Structure formats: C-alpha cells, structure tokens
Amino acid sequence: MRYFSTRGAGPVDLETALSRGLADDGGLFLPEELPAFDASDFADAASLTEVAQVLLEPFFADSRLAAGLPAILGETFHFPVPVQPLAGGDRSILELFHGPTAAFKDVGAGFLAACLGRLEADASAPLTILVATSGDTGGAVAAAFDGRPGMRVVVLYPEGRVSARQEHQLTCWGDNILSLRVQGAFDDCQALVKAALSEADLSRFYRFSSANSINIGRLLPQATYYAHASLGHFRATGECPGFVVPTGNLGNALACLLAREMGLPVGPVMLATNANRTIPDYLDTERWEPRPSVATLASAMDVGNPSNMERLRHVLGDAALLRDKVDVVAIDDDAIREEISRSYQDDGLTLCPHTATAARAWRDMSDNDRASAHWILVATAHPAKFETIVEPLIGTEVPVPPELAAILARPSRSVPVEPDLDAFAAALRAAFD
Ligand SMILES: *Cc1c(COP(=O)(O)O)cnc(C)c1O
C-alpha cells in the first residue's frame, strides 16, 4: 500500500508515512485506496486483535512491518476494549479507557510506538519524539514509549495548567522519558516543539520526530474497535449499530467513518463536539472557519481547527456531501454537567465530561433518529481522570481503576524550563548527554 498527502505529495511507503507524521507539503497522509470488506471477510475473526489483523493487513501490504503486524497488535491491545450493554437494551457503551492512561489515545499511541520501535530497531542513535501536550496526549505517548530501546520522548506541558492526575501521568516514567514543565501556556509548548524541529543542528543531533494526533499510525488502529464492535452487533442481530463519537480533532470520528467506508456494518454516525463549534458550523453554513479554541469541561476536545477535517473532506467530500453521511451536535458545559448528573441518577453510569457529550447527544436525538439504530456511545476516558469535575456532580467519589492507580503510585519527576530554545536545549543536554 502506498500513501499520498491530502495535498497531493507522494507516494510514500508506510514506513515513511509513519516516521514523518506530516507530509512534506503540509498535508496529511492517506492510503491511496481504501480496501473494501464485507462482514464475511471476518468470518474467522472473533477477537479484537483478529478483526484488527484482517482490517489492517492491506494497509501493511509490502511493508517491512507486515510480518510483525500480529505482534504489533498484541502490544497495542494488552487491555480489553469491551462493549457494555446499557439498561433498557437500546444503547451500549464502547469503553476505550482501559489502557495505561485511561483514555482512548492509549490505542493510537501504543500502536505507533510498536511500529516505530520495529522501524528503529537497527538505528545507531536514538529517535527523540517531541510532544507538546495540554493534558491527555503526552501521557499516552509517554506510556507507550516508556522503556522502549532506541527511543526517547520529551513531553512539554504548561506548568500549573494541567490537573494533578494529568501531571502525574506526564511525569512518572523511566529514563527515556523527559518531562518538561514549561513556564508558559500550551501555545508556548507547541511553539517550542516547532522551533526545535526546525533548528537543523539540534534536530539532526537528537533525531527529533513528533507524535501528534495526525500521524496515520494513530488513526489506523482506531478503526479496528469500530470494526470489532459493529461486527459483534451485526452478527448477533443482523443490524448495523450507530455510533455517537465525542469529537475534538476528529481522529476518533474519522476512524469510525473510515470503517463504514470500508464496508464494515457501521450504521448512522453522530459526532458530539463541545462548545467549540467549528465542525457543526461548517455543516450548517458550508464555510470552513477555524477559530481559536474555547476552554470547556471536555478539555481534550477543545479544538478550534480540527486538523483531521482535511482527511475527512478528502475521503467523504465537502459540507453538502458530509451532511448526508454524518450528524454533528454541539454540547455546551451546562449540558455536560446536567448529563453527568442525570446519567448517574437515572442510569447508574459515571461518565467523564467527554463521554457525557455523546450521552447527551443521544438524549437529545429525535424519536426517529433514536429508533433508527441500536446506538453505541463511545466512552473516550475514565471518569476518575476528571474527578474534580465529576465527583461534585454525582456527590460521591469515583473509584480509581487499577491501571490508573498503578501510575498514580509511581514517583513523579519533571524539569522546569523557560519557553525558549536555549533553555530547552540545555535541559536535553542535562538529561540525555
Ligand atoms: C483526544 C480526546 C478526545 C477527542 O478525540 P479526537 O480524536 O481528537 O476527536 C475525546 N475525548 C478524550 C478523553 C480525549 O482524550
């Protein structure tokens, strides 16, 4: 399989697309064609890793990673990804939060780390992955690369602007992970990563790379849980389930839509955003108007310029076409709060603020939409990660799951750094040389 940029550059092979992340022309990599499946292709595949193997094989064809795909999937899915039926029988919940940092980004980060680990196995100097984070991404990437030979991660996060539990997940790793608490905002962290990547000598010396959410290696494995969940429902009932997907940068939602495009039995898809309305406004007005993000309770979805829209338009078409293929609703903070309380009281469900956008989107559906499918709500994070928001709303403590408890019990360490390139370079020398 060859990969092209959404802006035309290419083709490149899978290895190159994984290593570069972003295409040279600034576009995002997509496979030259989507493989076509029907449910019978998965007749012998029951578990998530078996389904994933069938689904991803064509994307790995001709790659030197092809023979390693089963092992890569085994390393990625070392935790369960269950679909739990909800009381009443008309909804289920797809729990993506059983990984090491209790959020769905563990899937993409784990898969990318397993791929790059194999590509880097013979390198003479370590690869240094830079990741600027406002909270969730950095922890998932650090967990995925922790202890991997030949690879280092530098996490940059804004001091004082992430929650205590998030900070712990950014700072509790081994010697190949350097956690920098930047004396500034998230934008300063991002600017520092950009500056470092474009400083030629430094970049060559440390072999800098980035692991942001637009890497195709984070997108592909996310399609597998939609394939597995939809096949499970289809086999049991003969019907295609719908999905409600909490959406920020559109990676998770795109993976769901790609699964449907490839012929998996995915029914209607509804995206739930928070008060950042760039995507719903685009479908309403047909004008693409990215804007600065606004802070919400569902902070991992605070995205004003969702970069995967470039891929979505490439695959599914512009607003007028998209509108027929997907619904989008925006859920503001008041509605998120209400939903967390109500789901707890009425359904005995404890939801994180991101997952609450999906639950609320389902609650607000018309009777017709609701009856059009068995709906699977996508749960993107464990509520214990956002306990300061959730606990006051439900009036009780959220038990911490064992994976998260294990991380919170580890010692934490980080290095303060001023937001400038010289200070950044000095911190790297002190840690790695
Ligand atoms: C990143 C994230 C999202 C948004 O996912 P996208 O792929 O960026 O749309 C939703 N929920 C949680 C908990 C996240 O960490």
PDB file of N, CA, C and O and ligand atoms in Angstrom, residues 103-105 136 246-252 300-301 354 380-381, ligand 1:
ATOM      1  N   ALA A 103      -7.440   6.531  28.773  1.00  0.00           N
ATOM      2  CA  ALA A 103      -8.137   7.255  27.709  1.00  0.00           C
ATOM      3  C   ALA A 103      -7.836   6.588  26.367  1.00  0.00           C
ATOM      4  O   ALA A 103      -6.844   5.870  26.229  1.00  0.00           O
ATOM      5  N   PHE A 104      -8.680   6.866  25.372  1.00  0.00           N
ATOM      6  CA  PHE A 104      -8.565   6.114  24.109  1.00  0.00           C
ATOM      7  C   PHE A 104      -7.269   6.397  23.376  1.00  0.00           C
ATOM      8  O   PHE A 104      -6.871   5.613  22.510  1.00  0.00           O
ATOM      9  N   LYS A 105      -6.582   7.491  23.695  1.00  0.00           N
ATOM     10  CA  LYS A 105      -5.326   7.794  22.991  1.00  0.00           C
ATOM     11  C   LYS A 105      -4.264   6.731  23.238  1.00  0.00           C
ATOM     12  O   LYS A 105      -3.296   6.632  22.480  1.00  0.00           O
ATOM     13  N   ASP A 136      -3.844  15.184  27.872  1.00  0.00           N
ATOM     14  CA  ASP A 136      -4.031  13.751  27.658  1.00  0.00           C
ATOM     15  C   ASP A 136      -3.011  13.098  26.736  1.00  0.00           C
ATOM     16  O   ASP A 136      -2.531  12.001  27.003  1.00  0.00           O
ATOM     17  N   PRO A 246     -17.604  11.302  20.746  1.00  0.00           N
ATOM     18  CA  PRO A 246     -17.102  12.594  21.232  1.00  0.00           C
ATOM     19  C   PRO A 246     -15.950  13.041  20.338  1.00  0.00           C
ATOM     20  O   PRO A 246     -15.056  12.254  20.037  1.00  0.00           O
ATOM     21  N   THR A 247     -15.970  14.294  19.907  1.00  0.00           N
ATOM     22  CA  THR A 247     -15.086  14.713  18.823  1.00  0.00           C
ATOM     23  C   THR A 247     -14.364  16.022  19.120  1.00  0.00           C
ATOM     24  O   THR A 247     -14.985  16.993  19.544  1.00  0.00           O
ATOM     25  N   GLY A 248     -13.050  16.015  18.898  1.00  0.00           N
ATOM     26  CA  GLY A 248     -12.266  17.242  19.025  1.00  0.00           C
ATOM     27  C   GLY A 248     -11.496  17.483  17.745  1.00  0.00           C
ATOM     28  O   GLY A 248     -11.876  18.261  16.889  1.00  0.00           O
ATOM     29  N   ASN A 249     -10.381  16.749  17.595  1.00  0.00           N
ATOM     30  CA  ASN A 249      -9.567  16.890  16.398  1.00  0.00           C
ATOM     31  C   ASN A 249     -10.025  15.943  15.287  1.00  0.00           C
ATOM     32  O   ASN A 249      -9.387  15.855  14.260  1.00  0.00           O
ATOM     33  N   LEU A 250     -11.105  15.213  15.529  1.00  0.00           N
ATOM     34  CA  LEU A 250     -11.765  14.379  14.518  1.00  0.00           C
ATOM     35  C   LEU A 250     -11.036  13.082  14.186  1.00  0.00           C
ATOM     36  O   LEU A 250     -11.385  12.419  13.218  1.00  0.00           O
ATOM     37  N   GLY A 251     -10.058  12.689  14.972  1.00  0.00           N
ATOM     38  CA  GLY A 251      -9.347  11.452  14.670  1.00  0.00           C
ATOM     39  C   GLY A 251     -10.213  10.230  14.928  1.00  0.00           C
ATOM     40  O   GLY A 251     -10.375   9.361  14.065  1.00  0.00           O
ATOM     41  N   ASN A 252     -10.792  10.171  16.114  1.00  0.00           N
ATOM     42  CA  ASN A 252     -11.602   9.034  16.502  1.00  0.00           C
ATOM     43  C   ASN A 252     -12.840   8.916  15.604  1.00  0.00           C
ATOM     44  O   ASN A 252     -13.201   7.837  15.153  1.00  0.00           O
ATOM     45  N   ALA A 300     -10.122  17.844  26.486  1.00  0.00           N
ATOM     46  CA  ALA A 300      -9.361  17.154  25.431  1.00  0.00           C
ATOM     47  C   ALA A 300     -10.024  17.327  24.062  1.00  0.00           C
ATOM     48  O   ALA A 300      -9.472  16.924  23.049  1.00  0.00           O
ATOM     49  N   MET A 301     -11.206  17.924  24.059  1.00  0.00           N
ATOM     50  CA  MET A 301     -11.895  18.212  22.798  1.00  0.00           C
ATOM     51  C   MET A 301     -11.911  19.708  22.496  1.00  0.00           C
ATOM     52  O   MET A 301     -12.653  20.156  21.621  1.00  0.00           O
ATOM     53  N   HIS A 354     -16.121  14.188  28.503  1.00  0.00           N
ATOM     54  CA  HIS A 354     -16.093  13.963  27.048  1.00  0.00           C
ATOM     55  C   HIS A 354     -17.175  12.973  26.644  1.00  0.00           C
ATOM     56  O   HIS A 354     -17.947  13.212  25.718  1.00  0.00           O
ATOM     57  N   THR A 380     -14.590   7.834  25.876  1.00  0.00           N
ATOM     58  CA  THR A 380     -13.193   8.105  25.499  1.00  0.00           C
ATOM     59  C   THR A 380     -12.234   8.180  26.680  1.00  0.00           C
ATOM     60  O   THR A 380     -11.028   8.045  26.485  1.00  0.00           O
ATOM     61  N   ALA A 381     -12.731   8.434  27.881  1.00  0.00           N
ATOM     62  CA  ALA A 381     -11.828   8.473  29.041  1.00  0.00           C
ATOM     63  C   ALA A 381     -12.558   7.946  30.270  1.00  0.00           C
ATOM     64  O   ALA A 381     -13.792   7.978  30.345  1.00  0.00           O
TER      65      ALA A 381
HETATM   66  C1  LIG B   1      -8.429  13.422  22.456  1.00  0.00           C
HETATM   67  C2  LIG B   1      -9.715  13.130  23.164  1.00  0.00           C
HETATM   68  C3  LIG B   1     -10.977  13.307  22.530  1.00  0.00           C
HETATM   69  C4  LIG B   1     -11.100  13.840  21.129  1.00  0.00           C
HETATM   70  O1  LIG B   1     -10.682  12.900  20.164  1.00  0.00           O
HETATM   71  P1  LIG B   1     -10.341  13.367  18.683  1.00  0.00           P
HETATM   72  O2  LIG B   1      -9.802  12.153  18.016  1.00  0.00           O
HETATM   73  O3  LIG B   1      -9.314  14.460  18.815  1.00  0.00           O
HETATM   74  O4  LIG B   1     -11.596  13.872  18.068  1.00  0.00           O
HETATM   75  C5  LIG B   1     -12.120  12.971  23.236  1.00  0.00           C
HETATM   76  N1  LIG B   1     -12.053  12.511  24.495  1.00  0.00           N
HETATM   77  C6  LIG B   1     -10.877  12.342  25.141  1.00  0.00           C
HETATM   78  C7  LIG B   1     -10.893  11.858  26.542  1.00  0.00           C
HETATM   79  C8  LIG B   1      -9.669  12.638  24.503  1.00  0.00           C
HETATM   80  O5  LIG B   1      -8.505  12.480  25.159  1.00  0.00           O
END
